[in-house]
Coordinates of C-alpha atoms in Angstrom, one line a residue:
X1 CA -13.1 8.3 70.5
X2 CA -15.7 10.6 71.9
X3 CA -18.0 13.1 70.0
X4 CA -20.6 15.7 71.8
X5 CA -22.6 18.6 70.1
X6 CA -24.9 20.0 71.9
X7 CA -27.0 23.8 71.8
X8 CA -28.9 25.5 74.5
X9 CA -31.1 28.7 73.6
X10 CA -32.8 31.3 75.3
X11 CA -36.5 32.8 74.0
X12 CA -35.9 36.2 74.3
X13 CA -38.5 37.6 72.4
X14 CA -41.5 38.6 74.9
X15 CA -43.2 34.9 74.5
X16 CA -41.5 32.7 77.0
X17 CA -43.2 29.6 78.0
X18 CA -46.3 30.4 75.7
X19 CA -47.8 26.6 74.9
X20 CA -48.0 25.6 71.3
X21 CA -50.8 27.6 69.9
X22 CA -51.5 30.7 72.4
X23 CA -51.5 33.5 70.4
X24 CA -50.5 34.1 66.1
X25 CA -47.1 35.1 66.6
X26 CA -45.8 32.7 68.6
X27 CA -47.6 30.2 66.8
X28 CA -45.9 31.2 63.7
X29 CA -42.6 32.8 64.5
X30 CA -41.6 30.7 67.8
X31 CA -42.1 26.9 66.4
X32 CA -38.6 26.1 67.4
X33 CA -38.9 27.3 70.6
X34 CA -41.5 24.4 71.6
X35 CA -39.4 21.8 73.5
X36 CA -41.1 18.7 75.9
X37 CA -40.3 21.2 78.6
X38 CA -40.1 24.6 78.9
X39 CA -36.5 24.7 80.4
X40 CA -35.0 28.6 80.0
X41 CA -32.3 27.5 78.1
X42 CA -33.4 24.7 76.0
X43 CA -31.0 22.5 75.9
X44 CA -30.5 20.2 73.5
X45 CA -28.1 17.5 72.4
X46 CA -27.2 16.4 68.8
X47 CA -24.6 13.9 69.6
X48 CA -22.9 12.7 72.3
X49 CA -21.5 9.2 72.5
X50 CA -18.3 6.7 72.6
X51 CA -16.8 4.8 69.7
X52 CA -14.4 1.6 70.5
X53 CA -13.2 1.1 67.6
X54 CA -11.2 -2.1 68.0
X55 CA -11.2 -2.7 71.4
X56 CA -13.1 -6.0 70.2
X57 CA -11.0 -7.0 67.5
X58 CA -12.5 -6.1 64.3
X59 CA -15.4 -4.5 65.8
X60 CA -16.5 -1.0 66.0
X61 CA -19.1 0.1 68.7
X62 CA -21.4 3.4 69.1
X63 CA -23.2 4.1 72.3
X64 CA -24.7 7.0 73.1
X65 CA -26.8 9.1 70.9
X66 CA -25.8 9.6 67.0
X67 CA -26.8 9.1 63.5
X68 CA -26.7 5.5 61.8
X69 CA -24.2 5.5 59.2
X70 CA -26.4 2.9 57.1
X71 CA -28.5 2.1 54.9
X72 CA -30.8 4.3 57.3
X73 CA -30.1 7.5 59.1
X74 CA -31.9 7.4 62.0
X75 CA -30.9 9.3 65.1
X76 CA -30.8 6.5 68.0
X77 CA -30.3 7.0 71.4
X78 CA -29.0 3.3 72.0
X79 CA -26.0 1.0 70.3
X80 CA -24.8 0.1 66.7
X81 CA -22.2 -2.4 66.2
X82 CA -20.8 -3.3 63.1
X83 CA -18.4 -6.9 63.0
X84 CA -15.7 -7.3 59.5
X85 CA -15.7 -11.1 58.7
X86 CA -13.2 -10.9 56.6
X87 CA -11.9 -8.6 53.6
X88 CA -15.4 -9.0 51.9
X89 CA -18.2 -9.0 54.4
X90 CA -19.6 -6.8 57.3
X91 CA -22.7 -7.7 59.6
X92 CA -23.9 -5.2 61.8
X93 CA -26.6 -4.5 64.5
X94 CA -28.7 -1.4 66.7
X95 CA -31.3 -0.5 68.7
X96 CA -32.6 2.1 71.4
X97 CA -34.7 4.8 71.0
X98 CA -35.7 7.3 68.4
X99 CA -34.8 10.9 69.1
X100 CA -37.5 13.7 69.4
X101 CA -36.8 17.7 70.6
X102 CA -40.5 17.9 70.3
X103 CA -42.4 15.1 71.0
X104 CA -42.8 12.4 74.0
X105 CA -41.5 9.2 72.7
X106 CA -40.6 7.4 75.8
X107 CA -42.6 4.1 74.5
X108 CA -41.0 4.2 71.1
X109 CA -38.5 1.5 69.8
X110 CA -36.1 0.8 66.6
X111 CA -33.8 -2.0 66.2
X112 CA -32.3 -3.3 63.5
X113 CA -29.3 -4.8 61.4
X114 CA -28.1 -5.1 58.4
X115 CA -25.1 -7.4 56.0
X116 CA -22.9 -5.4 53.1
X117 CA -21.3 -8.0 50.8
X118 CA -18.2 -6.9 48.2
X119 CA -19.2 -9.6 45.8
X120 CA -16.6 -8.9 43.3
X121 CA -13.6 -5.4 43.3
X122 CA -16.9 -3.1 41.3
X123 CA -20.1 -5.1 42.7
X124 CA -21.4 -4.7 46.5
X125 CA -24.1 -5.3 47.8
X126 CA -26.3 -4.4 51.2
X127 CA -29.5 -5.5 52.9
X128 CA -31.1 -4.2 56.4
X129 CA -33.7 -4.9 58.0
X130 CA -35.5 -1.8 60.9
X131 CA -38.5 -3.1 63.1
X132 CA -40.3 0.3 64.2
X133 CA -42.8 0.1 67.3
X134 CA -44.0 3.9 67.1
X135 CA -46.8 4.5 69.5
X136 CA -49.1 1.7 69.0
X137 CA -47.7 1.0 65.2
X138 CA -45.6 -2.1 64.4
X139 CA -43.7 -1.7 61.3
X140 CA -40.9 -3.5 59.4
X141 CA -38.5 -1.7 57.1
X142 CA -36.7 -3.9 54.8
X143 CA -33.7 -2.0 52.4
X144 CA -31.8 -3.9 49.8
X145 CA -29.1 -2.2 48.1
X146 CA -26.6 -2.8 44.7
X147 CA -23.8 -0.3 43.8
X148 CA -21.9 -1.0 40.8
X149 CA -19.3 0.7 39.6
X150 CA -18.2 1.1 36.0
X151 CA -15.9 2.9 33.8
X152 CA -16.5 6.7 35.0
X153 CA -19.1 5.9 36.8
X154 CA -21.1 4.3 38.6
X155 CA -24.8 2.5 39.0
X156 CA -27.4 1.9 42.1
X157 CA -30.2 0.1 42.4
X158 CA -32.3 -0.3 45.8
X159 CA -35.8 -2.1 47.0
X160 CA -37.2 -0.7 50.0
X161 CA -40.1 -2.6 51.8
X162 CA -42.2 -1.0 54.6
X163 CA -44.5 -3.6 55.4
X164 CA -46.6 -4.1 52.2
X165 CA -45.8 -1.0 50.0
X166 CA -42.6 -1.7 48.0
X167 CA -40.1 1.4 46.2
X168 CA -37.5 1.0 43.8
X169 CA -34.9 3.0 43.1
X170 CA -32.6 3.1 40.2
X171 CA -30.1 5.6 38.9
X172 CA -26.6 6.3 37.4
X173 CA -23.6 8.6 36.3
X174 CA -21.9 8.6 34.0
X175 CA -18.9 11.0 32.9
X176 CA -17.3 11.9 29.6
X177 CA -13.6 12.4 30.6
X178 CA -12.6 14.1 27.5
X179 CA -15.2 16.9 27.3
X180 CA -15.9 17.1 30.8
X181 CA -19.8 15.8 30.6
X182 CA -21.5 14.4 33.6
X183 CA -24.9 12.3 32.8
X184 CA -27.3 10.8 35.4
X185 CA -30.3 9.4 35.3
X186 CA -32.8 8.2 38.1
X187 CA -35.9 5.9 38.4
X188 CA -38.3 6.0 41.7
X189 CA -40.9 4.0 42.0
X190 CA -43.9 2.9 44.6
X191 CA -45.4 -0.1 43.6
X192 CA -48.2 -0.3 46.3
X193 CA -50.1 1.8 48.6
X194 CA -49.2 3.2 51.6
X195 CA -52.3 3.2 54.1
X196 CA -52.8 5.7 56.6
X197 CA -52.3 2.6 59.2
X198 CA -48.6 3.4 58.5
X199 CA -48.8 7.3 59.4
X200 CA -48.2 9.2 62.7
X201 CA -47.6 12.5 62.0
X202 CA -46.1 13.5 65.1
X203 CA -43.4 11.3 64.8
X204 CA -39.5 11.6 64.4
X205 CA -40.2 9.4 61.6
X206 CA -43.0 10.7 59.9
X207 CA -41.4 11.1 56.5
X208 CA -41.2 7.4 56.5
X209 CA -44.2 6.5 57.3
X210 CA -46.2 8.9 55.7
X211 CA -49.5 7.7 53.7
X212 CA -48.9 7.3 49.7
X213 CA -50.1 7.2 46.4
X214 CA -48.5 4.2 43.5
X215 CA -46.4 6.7 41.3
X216 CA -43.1 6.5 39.1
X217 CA -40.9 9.5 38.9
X218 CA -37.8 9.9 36.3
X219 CA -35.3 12.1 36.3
X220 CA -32.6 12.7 33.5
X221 CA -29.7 15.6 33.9
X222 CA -26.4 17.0 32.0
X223 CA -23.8 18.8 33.7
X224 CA -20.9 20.4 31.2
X225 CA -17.9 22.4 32.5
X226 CA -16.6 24.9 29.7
X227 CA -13.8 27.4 29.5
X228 CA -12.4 26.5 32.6
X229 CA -14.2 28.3 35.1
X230 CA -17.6 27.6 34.0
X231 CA -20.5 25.2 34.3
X232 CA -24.0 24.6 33.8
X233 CA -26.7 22.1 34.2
X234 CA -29.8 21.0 32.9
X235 CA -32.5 18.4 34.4
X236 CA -36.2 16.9 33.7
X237 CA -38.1 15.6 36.0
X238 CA -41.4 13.9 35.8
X239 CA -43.8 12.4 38.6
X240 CA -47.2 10.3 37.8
X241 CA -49.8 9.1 39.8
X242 CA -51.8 6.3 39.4
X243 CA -53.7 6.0 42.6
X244 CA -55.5 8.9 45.0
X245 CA -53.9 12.1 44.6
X246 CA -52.9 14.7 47.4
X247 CA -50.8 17.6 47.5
X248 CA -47.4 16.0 48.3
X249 CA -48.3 13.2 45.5
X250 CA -49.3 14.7 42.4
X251 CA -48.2 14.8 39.0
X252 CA -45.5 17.7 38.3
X253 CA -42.9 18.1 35.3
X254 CA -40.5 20.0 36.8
X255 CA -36.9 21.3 34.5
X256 CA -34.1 22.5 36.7
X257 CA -31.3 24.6 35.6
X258 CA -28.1 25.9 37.1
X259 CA -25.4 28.1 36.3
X260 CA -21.7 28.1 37.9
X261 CA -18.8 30.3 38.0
X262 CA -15.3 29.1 39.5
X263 CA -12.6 31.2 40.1
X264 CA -14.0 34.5 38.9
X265 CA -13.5 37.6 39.7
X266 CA -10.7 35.7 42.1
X267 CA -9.1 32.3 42.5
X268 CA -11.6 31.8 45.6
X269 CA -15.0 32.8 44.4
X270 CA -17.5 30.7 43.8
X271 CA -21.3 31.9 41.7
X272 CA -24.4 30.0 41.3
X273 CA -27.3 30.9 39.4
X274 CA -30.3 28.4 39.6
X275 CA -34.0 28.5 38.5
X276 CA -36.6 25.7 38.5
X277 CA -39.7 26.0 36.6
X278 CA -42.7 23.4 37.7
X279 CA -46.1 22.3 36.2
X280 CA -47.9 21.0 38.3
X281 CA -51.5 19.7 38.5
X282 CA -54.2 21.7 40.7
X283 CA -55.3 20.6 44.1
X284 CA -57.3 22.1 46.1
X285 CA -54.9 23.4 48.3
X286 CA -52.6 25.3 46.0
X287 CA -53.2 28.4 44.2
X288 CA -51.9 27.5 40.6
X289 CA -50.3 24.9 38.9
X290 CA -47.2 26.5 37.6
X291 CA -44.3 28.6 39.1
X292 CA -40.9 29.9 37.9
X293 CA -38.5 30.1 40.6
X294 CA -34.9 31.3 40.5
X295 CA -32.0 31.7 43.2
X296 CA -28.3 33.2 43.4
X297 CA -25.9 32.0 46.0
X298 CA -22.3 33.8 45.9
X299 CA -19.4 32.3 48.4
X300 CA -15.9 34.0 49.2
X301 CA -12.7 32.6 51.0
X302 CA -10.7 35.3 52.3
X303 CA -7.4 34.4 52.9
X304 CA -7.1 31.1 54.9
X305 CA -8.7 31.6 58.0
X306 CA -12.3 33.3 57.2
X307 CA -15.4 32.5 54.6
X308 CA -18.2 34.6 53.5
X309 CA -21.6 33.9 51.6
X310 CA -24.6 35.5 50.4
X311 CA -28.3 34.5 48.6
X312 CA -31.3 34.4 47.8
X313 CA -33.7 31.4 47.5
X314 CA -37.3 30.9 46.6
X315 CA -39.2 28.3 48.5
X316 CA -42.6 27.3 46.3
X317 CA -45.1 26.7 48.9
X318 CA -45.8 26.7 52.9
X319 CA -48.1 25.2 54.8
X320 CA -50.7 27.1 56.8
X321 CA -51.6 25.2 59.4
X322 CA -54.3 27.6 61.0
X323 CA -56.1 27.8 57.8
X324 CA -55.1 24.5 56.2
X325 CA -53.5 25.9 53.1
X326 CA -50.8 26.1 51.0
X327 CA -49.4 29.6 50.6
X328 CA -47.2 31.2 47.9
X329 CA -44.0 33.1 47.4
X330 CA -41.4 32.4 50.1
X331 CA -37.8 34.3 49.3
X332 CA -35.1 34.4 51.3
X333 CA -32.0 37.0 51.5
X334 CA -29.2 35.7 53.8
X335 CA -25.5 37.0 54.3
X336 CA -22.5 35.5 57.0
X337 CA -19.6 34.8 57.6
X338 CA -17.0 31.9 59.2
X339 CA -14.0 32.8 61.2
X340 CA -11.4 30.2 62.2
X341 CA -8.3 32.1 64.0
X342 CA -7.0 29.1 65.4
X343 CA -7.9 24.8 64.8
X344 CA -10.0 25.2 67.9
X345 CA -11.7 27.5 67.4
X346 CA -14.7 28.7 64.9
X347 CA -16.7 32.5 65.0
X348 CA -20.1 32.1 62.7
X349 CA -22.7 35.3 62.0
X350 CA -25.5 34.8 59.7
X351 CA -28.5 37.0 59.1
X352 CA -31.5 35.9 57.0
X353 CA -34.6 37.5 55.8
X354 CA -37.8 36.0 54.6
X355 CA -40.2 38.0 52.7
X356 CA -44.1 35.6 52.6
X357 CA -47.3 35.9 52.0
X358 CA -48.0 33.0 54.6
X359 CA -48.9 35.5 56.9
X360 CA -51.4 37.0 55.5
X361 CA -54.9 36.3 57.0
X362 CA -53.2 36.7 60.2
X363 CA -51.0 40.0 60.4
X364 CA -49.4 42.0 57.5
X365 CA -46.6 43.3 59.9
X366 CA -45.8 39.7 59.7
X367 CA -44.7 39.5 55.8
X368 CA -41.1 40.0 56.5
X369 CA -39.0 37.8 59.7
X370 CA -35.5 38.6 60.3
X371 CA -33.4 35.7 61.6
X372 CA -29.6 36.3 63.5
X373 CA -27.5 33.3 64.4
X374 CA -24.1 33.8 66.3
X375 CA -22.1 30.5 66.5
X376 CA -18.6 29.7 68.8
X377 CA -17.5 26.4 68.0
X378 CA -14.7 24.4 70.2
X379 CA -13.1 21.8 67.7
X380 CA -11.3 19.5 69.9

């Protein structure tokens, strides 16, 4: 089996070839233009590999460039081979390269592997293990993973270890069959400090190696159908801090709620109502510590071959990098629409607005960007 996705674009907004940085707009508006070159049409590609699946017996093999289907999700340009021993236990191995659109990271490495054990018909169990050289940084990533599964429902717990600084996770769900109930509850914890020796911000892999703060965060949630075609949600959320605090590692309660409508006014509609009020403690890089935000998202299947949506969303904060702060009030309106006249083919149109103040020190006429996206995919 083969697999290839792929994009090429086309800048065609007056600031072709501008370098990172040259002027306001394209600093703010064009960041996904920026490539390691500047080829006129951009091209880039998400996957595009070969799976044997078999032709060793029991093995299946990846090469190319694709997503681990792990413990981990990195995107590899390289192998990933994964061996059955048995009816109970699986081994498996990778390596290559990490994949950047943005970023030179021809001396970068990741290899890895990993065991998955069914221990009993409920009970399995994983470990992996990811050696990252990233520019100059040596790092090992260490995952161990439980999943037990119980009467409607089910339990995790996971131990991640990158290099000294140790997380647990915990969580479950659990549903009530006869009222139609869904509980969960979650536990994340860092137990050490993450130094800034473990950091490169310009890496594909940034968000795993960023620099942290010991903190516990708990989450507990209810979801409750009712009357057939309704349902709503309701779920706490707690973070604390116990060492040096910084904007993305702060103490917050947060309360989530959401609100769903099935079938209404038509068998194919679906509603959803959210809003998400946080407290959260000052820095001094945000502007207050508490914010009410709310979104609608409304989705339509019109007879069998075409879908249409439309929203809104509120994003709390962006960053300004210019200024180096955290701006306010970032909504977004967007409307499309999905075609699929035949299995092979697939029309997409989506139009977004943003309304922010992040532009603000830099150009009013900047508040509002319009975004248009026109997709034809070939499914074969």
């Amino acid at each position: 089996m083969t697999e290839t996705t792929r994009r090429a674009a086309d800048d065609i907004d007056g600031d072709h070839k501008k370098s990172w940085g040259d002027n306001y707009y394209y600093y703010h508006r064009d960041a996904l233009d920026t490539q390691l070159g500047y080829d006129d049409w951009a091209p880039r590609l998400y996957n595009g590999y070969a799976q044997f699946d078999g032709v060793i017996k029991n093995t299946v093999l990846n090469v190319g460039r694709f997503y681990l289907s792990h413990q981990n999700t990195f995107q590899l340009d390289g192998a990933d081979a994964s061996v059955k021993l048995g009816e109970m236990v699986e081994v498996y191995a990778f390596g290559g390269k990490p994949v950047s659109y943005y970023y030179d990271v021809d001396d970068d490495t990741l290899f890895g592997g990993g065991i998955n054990v069914k221990v009993m018909e409920q009970t399995k169990v994983g470990a992996e293990y990811v050696r990252l050289d990233v520019t100059d940084i040596d790092d090992d990533y260490t995952k161990f993973r439980l999943d037990q599964a119980i009467p409607n429902g089910n339990l995790v717990l996971a131990y991640t270890l990158l290099n000294d600084a140790a997380t647990v996770n915990a969580e479950g769900t659990y549903e009530i069959v006869s009222t139609g109930t869904i509980l969960t509850l979650k536990y994340e914890g860092l137990t050490d400090e993450v130094d800034y020796e473990n950091s490169y911000v310009v890496n594909p892999l940034t968000n795993t190696l960023l620099a942290e703060s010991k903190y516990s965060k708990y989450e507990a949630g209810v979801y409750q159908a009712f009357l057939k075609n309704f349902a709503a949600g309701l779920t706490y959320e707690t973070k604390a801090v116990s060492g040096t605090e910084n904007f993305d590692n702060r103490d917050y309660s947060r309360i989530k709620g959401k609100f769903d409508i099935y079938g209404l006014p038509s068998e194919n509609t679906y509603v959803s109502f959210s809003v998400d009020y946080w407290d959260v403690k000052n820095t001094p890089d945000s502007d207050d510590n508490e914010r009410l935000q709310y979104g609608v998202q409304v989705s339509q299947k019109v007879g069998r071959t075409m879908d249409v949506w439309a929203g809104t969303s509120f994003s709390r904060y962006e960053y300004d990098y210019i200024n180096d702060r955290r701006k306010d009030s970032v909504r977004s309106y967007y409307i499309g629409g999905q075609y699929q006249p035949t299995k092979i083919l697939s029309l997409m149109a989506d139009l977004s607005m943003e309304d922010t103040e992040f532009y603000d020190d830099v150009d009013t006429s900047l508040d509002k960007n319009y975004t248009a996206e026109l997709w034809a995919n070939i499914i074969f």
